[in-house]
Amino acid sequence: MLGNVRGQQRRRAILHAAIQVVAHGGAGSLTHRSTAAEAGVSLASVTYHFPGISDLRKATLTHAAQVIGSELAGTLGFRADQSAAVDALVARWRAVGLQRRAEFVAIFTLLVEALHDPDLHDEVDALLAAPAAMLVAEGCPRDLAEGVVAALVGLGLVSLARSQNADEVGAAAAARRFDQSAIALFGGLAASSRQAHGTDLANQLNEGE
C-alpha cells in the first residue's frame, strides 16, 4: 500500500516537472530525459510510468487540465441569469490563469500540438468539456457554453503568446490584454447582466487583481 502511494506521488511529481518543461521550452522540449532532469529522478523512473512519449504528452495535458479544473470547479451561482454565469466563468478563468500560468501555458502549447498529434484529441475534448459543463449546469445552452469556452481558450492563448516574458510584469501584461479582449467580446452579455445584478464584467475581472 505504501509503495502504491509513493508511486502515485512520484507520478504526480513527474507530471508537474513535465508541465514546467513544456511551459518553458514548448512541446518539442518534452522528452523523457528532460522531464527526468526537471523532476530530479532517474530516466528509468519516467519511462516506467510513461513508456512512450505519447503517453507522457497525454498524461501531461490531462494533469494540467485536472489542476486547472479543480480550481475552476464549483457552481457559479447565477442559474437565473445566463449572462452573469458567463461573466463569472470569465472572471474565474482569469483568476486561475494568473495563479496557474505554467499549467495554462502547457495546456495551450499541447492544444496547438494536437493539430499534428491525433493521440491528444481525446484529452482536448475532455479539457474543453469540463468548463462548458459548468455553464450548462447554470442553464446555458450547450452550444453557447462550448462557444464561450472556445473563446476563453483563444483569448488566453493570444494574451499569453503576446507576453514578453513569464515574470510578474509579463503576467500582468497578459492579464490586461485578456481583460480588454474579454470586455470587448462579452460586453453585450455583461450589459444585460449589469441591469439585473448591478455589476459588470470589468468589475468582476478586477476582483482578481
PDB file of C-alpha atoms in Angstrom:
ATOM      1  CA  MET A   1       0.000   0.000   0.000  1.00  0.00           C
ATOM      2  CA  LEU A   2       2.788   2.394   0.955  1.00  0.00           C
ATOM      3  CA  GLY A   3       4.590   1.564  -2.265  1.00  0.00           C
ATOM      4  CA  ASN A   4       1.494   2.416  -4.271  1.00  0.00           C
ATOM      5  CA  VAL A   5       1.160   5.780  -2.512  1.00  0.00           C
ATOM      6  CA  ARG A   6       4.799   6.556  -3.192  1.00  0.00           C
ATOM      7  CA  GLY A   7       4.344   5.521  -6.797  1.00  0.00           C
ATOM      8  CA  GLN A   8       1.425   7.918  -7.203  1.00  0.00           C
ATOM      9  CA  GLN A   9       3.394  10.706  -5.555  1.00  0.00           C
ATOM     10  CA  ARG A  10       6.326  10.063  -7.891  1.00  0.00           C
ATOM     11  CA  ARG A  11       3.987  10.039 -10.881  1.00  0.00           C
ATOM     12  CA  ARG A  12       2.490  13.408  -9.891  1.00  0.00           C
ATOM     13  CA  ALA A  13       5.957  14.868  -9.352  1.00  0.00           C
ATOM     14  CA  ILE A  14       6.995  13.712 -12.822  1.00  0.00           C
ATOM     15  CA  LEU A  15       3.903  15.277 -14.383  1.00  0.00           C
ATOM     16  CA  HIS A  16       4.482  18.526 -12.528  1.00  0.00           C
ATOM     17  CA  ALA A  17       8.002  18.538 -13.942  1.00  0.00           C
ATOM     18  CA  ALA A  18       6.673  17.790 -17.427  1.00  0.00           C
ATOM     19  CA  ILE A  19       4.364  20.806 -17.185  1.00  0.00           C
ATOM     20  CA  GLN A  20       7.342  23.005 -16.323  1.00  0.00           C
ATOM     21  CA  VAL A  21       9.323  21.604 -19.263  1.00  0.00           C
ATOM     22  CA  VAL A  22       6.509  22.354 -21.717  1.00  0.00           C
ATOM     23  CA  ALA A  23       5.772  25.757 -20.205  1.00  0.00           C
ATOM     24  CA  HIS A  24       9.382  26.893 -20.549  1.00  0.00           C
ATOM     25  CA  GLY A  25      10.531  25.080 -23.674  1.00  0.00           C
ATOM     26  CA  GLY A  26       7.491  24.148 -25.741  1.00  0.00           C
ATOM     27  CA  ALA A  27       6.085  20.786 -26.768  1.00  0.00           C
ATOM     28  CA  GLY A  28       9.249  19.832 -28.635  1.00  0.00           C
ATOM     29  CA  SER A  29      11.278  20.032 -25.431  1.00  0.00           C
ATOM     30  CA  LEU A  30       9.153  17.404 -23.685  1.00  0.00           C
ATOM     31  CA  THR A  31      11.210  14.219 -23.621  1.00  0.00           C
ATOM     32  CA  HIS A  32      11.711  11.520 -21.029  1.00  0.00           C
ATOM     33  CA  ARG A  33      15.215  12.792 -20.393  1.00  0.00           C
ATOM     34  CA  SER A  34      14.259  16.475 -19.979  1.00  0.00           C
ATOM     35  CA  THR A  35      11.413  15.513 -17.661  1.00  0.00           C
ATOM     36  CA  ALA A  36      13.684  13.317 -15.556  1.00  0.00           C
ATOM     37  CA  ALA A  37      16.183  16.158 -15.241  1.00  0.00           C
ATOM     38  CA  GLU A  38      13.468  18.640 -14.223  1.00  0.00           C
ATOM     39  CA  ALA A  39      11.964  16.209 -11.704  1.00  0.00           C
ATOM     40  CA  GLY A  40      15.321  15.134 -10.304  1.00  0.00           C
ATOM     41  CA  VAL A  41      14.575  11.448 -10.876  1.00  0.00           C
ATOM     42  CA  SER A  42      16.118   8.727 -12.986  1.00  0.00           C
ATOM     43  CA  LEU A  43      15.250   8.283 -16.643  1.00  0.00           C
ATOM     44  CA  ALA A  44      14.029   4.785 -15.808  1.00  0.00           C
ATOM     45  CA  SER A  45      11.528   6.239 -13.341  1.00  0.00           C
ATOM     46  CA  VAL A  46       9.943   8.375 -16.056  1.00  0.00           C
ATOM     47  CA  THR A  47       9.820   5.583 -18.634  1.00  0.00           C
ATOM     48  CA  TYR A  48       8.344   3.235 -16.029  1.00  0.00           C
ATOM     49  CA  HIS A  49       5.309   5.471 -15.602  1.00  0.00           C
ATOM     50  CA  PHE A  50       5.183   6.706 -19.209  1.00  0.00           C
ATOM     51  CA  PRO A  51       6.753   4.191 -21.622  1.00  0.00           C
ATOM     52  CA  GLY A  52       6.230   6.253 -24.785  1.00  0.00           C
ATOM     53  CA  ILE A  53       6.456   9.970 -25.492  1.00  0.00           C
ATOM     54  CA  SER A  54       2.786   9.933 -26.497  1.00  0.00           C
ATOM     55  CA  ASP A  55       1.923   8.547 -23.046  1.00  0.00           C
ATOM     56  CA  LEU A  56       3.870  11.374 -21.438  1.00  0.00           C
ATOM     57  CA  ARG A  57       2.250  14.042 -23.620  1.00  0.00           C
ATOM     58  CA  LYS A  58      -1.287  12.818 -22.976  1.00  0.00           C
ATOM     59  CA  ALA A  59      -0.716  12.485 -19.254  1.00  0.00           C
ATOM     60  CA  THR A  60       0.843  15.955 -19.067  1.00  0.00           C
ATOM     61  CA  LEU A  61      -2.142  17.563 -20.799  1.00  0.00           C
ATOM     62  CA  THR A  62      -4.580  15.613 -18.638  1.00  0.00           C
ATOM     63  CA  HIS A  63      -2.751  16.507 -15.421  1.00  0.00           C
ATOM     64  CA  ALA A  64      -2.560  20.206 -16.293  1.00  0.00           C
ATOM     65  CA  ALA A  65      -6.270  20.177 -17.130  1.00  0.00           C
ATOM     66  CA  GLN A  66      -7.077  18.462 -13.830  1.00  0.00           C
ATOM     67  CA  VAL A  67      -5.124  21.071 -11.878  1.00  0.00           C
ATOM     68  CA  ILE A  68      -6.940  23.882 -13.666  1.00  0.00           C
ATOM     69  CA  GLY A  69     -10.272  22.079 -13.491  1.00  0.00           C
ATOM     70  CA  SER A  70     -10.080  21.555  -9.740  1.00  0.00           C
ATOM     71  CA  GLU A  71      -9.684  25.300  -9.230  1.00  0.00           C
ATOM     72  CA  LEU A  72     -12.353  26.222 -11.754  1.00  0.00           C
ATOM     73  CA  ALA A  73     -14.808  23.695 -10.362  1.00  0.00           C
ATOM     74  CA  GLY A  74     -17.839  24.694  -8.383  1.00  0.00           C
ATOM     75  CA  THR A  75     -21.180  26.274  -9.017  1.00  0.00           C
ATOM     76  CA  LEU A  76     -21.185  29.768 -10.445  1.00  0.00           C
ATOM     77  CA  GLY A  77     -24.313  30.747  -8.535  1.00  0.00           C
ATOM     78  CA  PHE A  78     -26.187  32.519 -11.326  1.00  0.00           C
ATOM     79  CA  ARG A  79     -28.669  29.920 -12.508  1.00  0.00           C
ATOM     80  CA  ALA A  80     -31.342  32.575 -13.059  1.00  0.00           C
ATOM     81  CA  ASP A  81     -29.071  34.679 -15.280  1.00  0.00           C
ATOM     82  CA  GLN A  82     -27.026  33.057 -18.039  1.00  0.00           C
ATOM     83  CA  SER A  83     -25.153  36.277 -18.798  1.00  0.00           C
ATOM     84  CA  ALA A  84     -23.980  36.589 -15.210  1.00  0.00           C
ATOM     85  CA  ALA A  85     -22.900  32.943 -15.256  1.00  0.00           C
ATOM     86  CA  VAL A  86     -20.755  33.595 -18.326  1.00  0.00           C
ATOM     87  CA  ASP A  87     -19.254  36.677 -16.658  1.00  0.00           C
ATOM     88  CA  ALA A  88     -18.469  34.670 -13.529  1.00  0.00           C
ATOM     89  CA  LEU A  89     -16.722  31.927 -15.512  1.00  0.00           C
ATOM     90  CA  VAL A  90     -14.654  34.531 -17.374  1.00  0.00           C
ATOM     91  CA  ALA A  91     -13.574  36.103 -14.069  1.00  0.00           C
ATOM     92  CA  ARG A  92     -12.728  32.728 -12.553  1.00  0.00           C
ATOM     93  CA  TRP A  93     -10.806  31.688 -15.674  1.00  0.00           C
ATOM     94  CA  ARG A  94      -8.734  34.868 -15.431  1.00  0.00           C
ATOM     95  CA  ALA A  95      -8.023  34.443 -11.724  1.00  0.00           C
ATOM     96  CA  VAL A  96      -6.938  30.821 -12.112  1.00  0.00           C
ATOM     97  CA  GLY A  97      -4.841  31.756 -15.130  1.00  0.00           C
ATOM     98  CA  LEU A  98      -2.859  34.230 -13.037  1.00  0.00           C
ATOM     99  CA  GLN A  99      -2.268  31.638 -10.331  1.00  0.00           C
ATOM    100  CA  ARG A 100      -1.514  28.720 -12.659  1.00  0.00           C
ATOM    101  CA  ARG A 101       0.395  30.286 -15.515  1.00  0.00           C
ATOM    102  CA  ALA A 102       2.620  27.246 -16.152  1.00  0.00           C
ATOM    103  CA  GLU A 103      -0.367  24.909 -16.391  1.00  0.00           C
ATOM    104  CA  PHE A 104      -2.167  27.275 -18.755  1.00  0.00           C
ATOM    105  CA  VAL A 105       0.900  27.628 -20.981  1.00  0.00           C
ATOM    106  CA  ALA A 106       1.334  23.847 -21.043  1.00  0.00           C
ATOM    107  CA  ILE A 107      -2.327  23.333 -21.919  1.00  0.00           C
ATOM    108  CA  PHE A 108      -2.285  25.866 -24.743  1.00  0.00           C
ATOM    109  CA  THR A 109       1.015  24.512 -26.069  1.00  0.00           C
ATOM    110  CA  LEU A 110      -0.316  20.965 -26.201  1.00  0.00           C
ATOM    111  CA  LEU A 111      -3.625  22.143 -27.683  1.00  0.00           C
ATOM    112  CA  VAL A 112      -1.679  23.512 -30.628  1.00  0.00           C
ATOM    113  CA  GLU A 113       0.377  20.321 -30.747  1.00  0.00           C
ATOM    114  CA  ALA A 114      -2.879  18.347 -31.057  1.00  0.00           C
ATOM    115  CA  LEU A 115      -3.188  19.757 -34.584  1.00  0.00           C
ATOM    116  CA  HIS A 116      -0.386  17.371 -35.523  1.00  0.00           C
ATOM    117  CA  ASP A 117      -0.886  14.656 -32.902  1.00  0.00           C
ATOM    118  CA  PRO A 118      -4.241  12.843 -33.110  1.00  0.00           C
ATOM    119  CA  ASP A 119      -3.354  10.920 -29.948  1.00  0.00           C
ATOM    120  CA  LEU A 120      -4.145  14.100 -28.000  1.00  0.00           C
ATOM    121  CA  HIS A 121      -7.653  14.598 -29.390  1.00  0.00           C
ATOM    122  CA  ASP A 122      -9.476  12.755 -26.590  1.00  0.00           C
ATOM    123  CA  GLU A 123      -7.615  14.761 -23.958  1.00  0.00           C
ATOM    124  CA  VAL A 124      -8.515  18.006 -25.750  1.00  0.00           C
ATOM    125  CA  ASP A 125     -12.203  17.050 -25.810  1.00  0.00           C
ATOM    126  CA  ALA A 126     -12.157  16.272 -22.089  1.00  0.00           C
ATOM    127  CA  LEU A 127     -10.358  19.531 -21.322  1.00  0.00           C
ATOM    128  CA  LEU A 128     -12.935  21.691 -23.103  1.00  0.00           C
ATOM    129  CA  ALA A 129     -15.928  19.722 -21.815  1.00  0.00           C
ATOM    130  CA  ALA A 130     -15.310  20.422 -18.124  1.00  0.00           C
ATOM    131  CA  PRO A 131     -15.740  24.240 -18.062  1.00  0.00           C
ATOM    132  CA  ALA A 132     -18.547  24.006 -20.626  1.00  0.00           C
ATOM    133  CA  ALA A 133     -20.394  21.666 -18.269  1.00  0.00           C
ATOM    134  CA  MET A 134     -20.224  24.344 -15.572  1.00  0.00           C
ATOM    135  CA  LEU A 135     -22.193  26.731 -17.787  1.00  0.00           C
ATOM    136  CA  VAL A 136     -24.647  24.034 -18.849  1.00  0.00           C
ATOM    137  CA  ALA A 137     -25.304  23.362 -15.156  1.00  0.00           C
ATOM    138  CA  GLU A 138     -26.228  27.042 -14.836  1.00  0.00           C
ATOM    139  CA  GLY A 139     -28.846  26.669 -17.562  1.00  0.00           C
ATOM    140  CA  CYS A 140     -26.815  27.843 -20.565  1.00  0.00           C
ATOM    141  CA  PRO A 141     -27.465  26.052 -23.876  1.00  0.00           C
ATOM    142  CA  ARG A 142     -24.642  23.649 -24.690  1.00  0.00           C
ATOM    143  CA  ASP A 143     -23.715  25.423 -27.929  1.00  0.00           C
ATOM    144  CA  LEU A 144     -23.376  28.742 -26.068  1.00  0.00           C
ATOM    145  CA  ALA A 145     -21.338  27.091 -23.317  1.00  0.00           C
ATOM    146  CA  GLU A 146     -18.954  25.462 -25.779  1.00  0.00           C
ATOM    147  CA  GLY A 147     -18.608  28.724 -27.699  1.00  0.00           C
ATOM    148  CA  VAL A 148     -17.755  30.678 -24.557  1.00  0.00           C
ATOM    149  CA  VAL A 149     -15.114  28.135 -23.541  1.00  0.00           C
ATOM    150  CA  ALA A 150     -13.589  28.138 -27.021  1.00  0.00           C
ATOM    151  CA  ALA A 151     -13.445  31.940 -26.878  1.00  0.00           C
ATOM    152  CA  LEU A 152     -11.769  31.848 -23.464  1.00  0.00           C
ATOM    153  CA  VAL A 153      -9.160  29.414 -24.751  1.00  0.00           C
ATOM    154  CA  GLY A 154      -8.450  31.685 -27.704  1.00  0.00           C
ATOM    155  CA  LEU A 155      -8.257  34.822 -25.575  1.00  0.00           C
ATOM    156  CA  GLY A 156      -5.961  33.144 -23.091  1.00  0.00           C
ATOM    157  CA  LEU A 157      -3.698  31.757 -25.798  1.00  0.00           C
ATOM    158  CA  VAL A 158      -3.331  35.102 -27.579  1.00  0.00           C
ATOM    159  CA  SER A 159      -2.801  37.018 -24.325  1.00  0.00           C
ATOM    160  CA  LEU A 160      -0.035  34.686 -23.181  1.00  0.00           C
ATOM    161  CA  ALA A 161       1.563  34.495 -26.619  1.00  0.00           C
ATOM    162  CA  ARG A 162       1.880  38.282 -26.690  1.00  0.00           C
ATOM    163  CA  SER A 163       3.531  38.451 -23.270  1.00  0.00           C
ATOM    164  CA  GLN A 164       7.167  39.473 -23.390  1.00  0.00           C
ATOM    165  CA  ASN A 165       8.235  37.165 -20.578  1.00  0.00           C
ATOM    166  CA  ALA A 166       6.961  34.895 -17.819  1.00  0.00           C
ATOM    167  CA  ASP A 167       7.751  37.141 -14.835  1.00  0.00           C
ATOM    168  CA  GLU A 168       5.268  39.273 -12.904  1.00  0.00           C
ATOM    169  CA  VAL A 169       5.424  42.059 -15.471  1.00  0.00           C
ATOM    170  CA  GLY A 170       4.653  39.643 -18.295  1.00  0.00           C
ATOM    171  CA  ALA A 171       1.820  38.057 -16.340  1.00  0.00           C
ATOM    172  CA  ALA A 172       0.299  41.463 -15.593  1.00  0.00           C
ATOM    173  CA  ALA A 173       0.522  42.439 -19.261  1.00  0.00           C
ATOM    174  CA  ALA A 174      -1.186  39.204 -20.296  1.00  0.00           C
ATOM    175  CA  ALA A 175      -3.940  39.815 -17.741  1.00  0.00           C
ATOM    176  CA  ARG A 176      -4.567  43.325 -19.042  1.00  0.00           C
ATOM    177  CA  ARG A 177      -4.809  42.081 -22.619  1.00  0.00           C
ATOM    178  CA  PHE A 178      -7.193  39.355 -21.522  1.00  0.00           C
ATOM    179  CA  ASP A 179      -9.347  41.911 -19.691  1.00  0.00           C
ATOM    180  CA  GLN A 180      -9.537  44.200 -22.687  1.00  0.00           C
ATOM    181  CA  SER A 181     -10.420  41.411 -25.105  1.00  0.00           C
ATOM    182  CA  ALA A 182     -12.917  39.766 -22.770  1.00  0.00           C
ATOM    183  CA  ILE A 183     -14.741  43.030 -22.132  1.00  0.00           C
ATOM    184  CA  ALA A 184     -14.922  43.681 -25.875  1.00  0.00           C
ATOM    185  CA  LEU A 185     -16.105  40.159 -26.683  1.00  0.00           C
ATOM    186  CA  PHE A 186     -18.550  39.616 -23.834  1.00  0.00           C
ATOM    187  CA  GLY A 187     -19.666  43.223 -23.452  1.00  0.00           C
ATOM    188  CA  GLY A 188     -23.171  42.532 -24.701  1.00  0.00           C
ATOM    189  CA  LEU A 189     -23.663  39.803 -22.156  1.00  0.00           C
ATOM    190  CA  ALA A 190     -22.170  41.970 -19.430  1.00  0.00           C
ATOM    191  CA  ALA A 191     -24.552  44.815 -20.229  1.00  0.00           C
ATOM    192  CA  SER A 192     -27.632  42.680 -19.646  1.00  0.00           C
ATOM    193  CA  SER A 193     -26.035  41.225 -16.526  1.00  0.00           C
ATOM    194  CA  ARG A 194     -25.351  44.719 -15.183  1.00  0.00           C
ATOM    195  CA  GLN A 195     -29.017  45.658 -15.422  1.00  0.00           C
ATOM    196  CA  ALA A 196     -30.054  42.597 -13.445  1.00  0.00           C
ATOM    197  CA  HIS A 197     -27.290  42.413 -10.861  1.00  0.00           C
ATOM    198  CA  GLY A 198     -25.772  45.891 -10.633  1.00  0.00           C
ATOM    199  CA  THR A 199     -22.365  44.669 -11.801  1.00  0.00           C
ATOM    200  CA  ASP A 200     -20.387  44.309 -14.981  1.00  0.00           C
ATOM    201  CA  LEU A 201     -17.666  42.171 -16.426  1.00  0.00           C
ATOM    202  CA  ALA A 202     -14.949  44.732 -15.813  1.00  0.00           C
ATOM    203  CA  ASN A 203     -15.677  44.794 -12.076  1.00  0.00           C
ATOM    204  CA  GLN A 204     -15.739  41.013 -11.842  1.00  0.00           C
ATOM    205  CA  LEU A 205     -12.457  40.735 -13.709  1.00  0.00           C
ATOM    206  CA  ASN A 206     -10.832  43.304 -11.475  1.00  0.00           C
ATOM    207  CA  GLU A 207     -11.730  41.325  -8.353  1.00  0.00           C
ATOM    208  CA  GLY A 208      -8.786  39.103  -9.139  1.00  0.00           C
ATOM    209  CA  GLU A 209      -6.275  41.951  -9.122  1.00  0.00           C
TER     210      GLU A 209
END
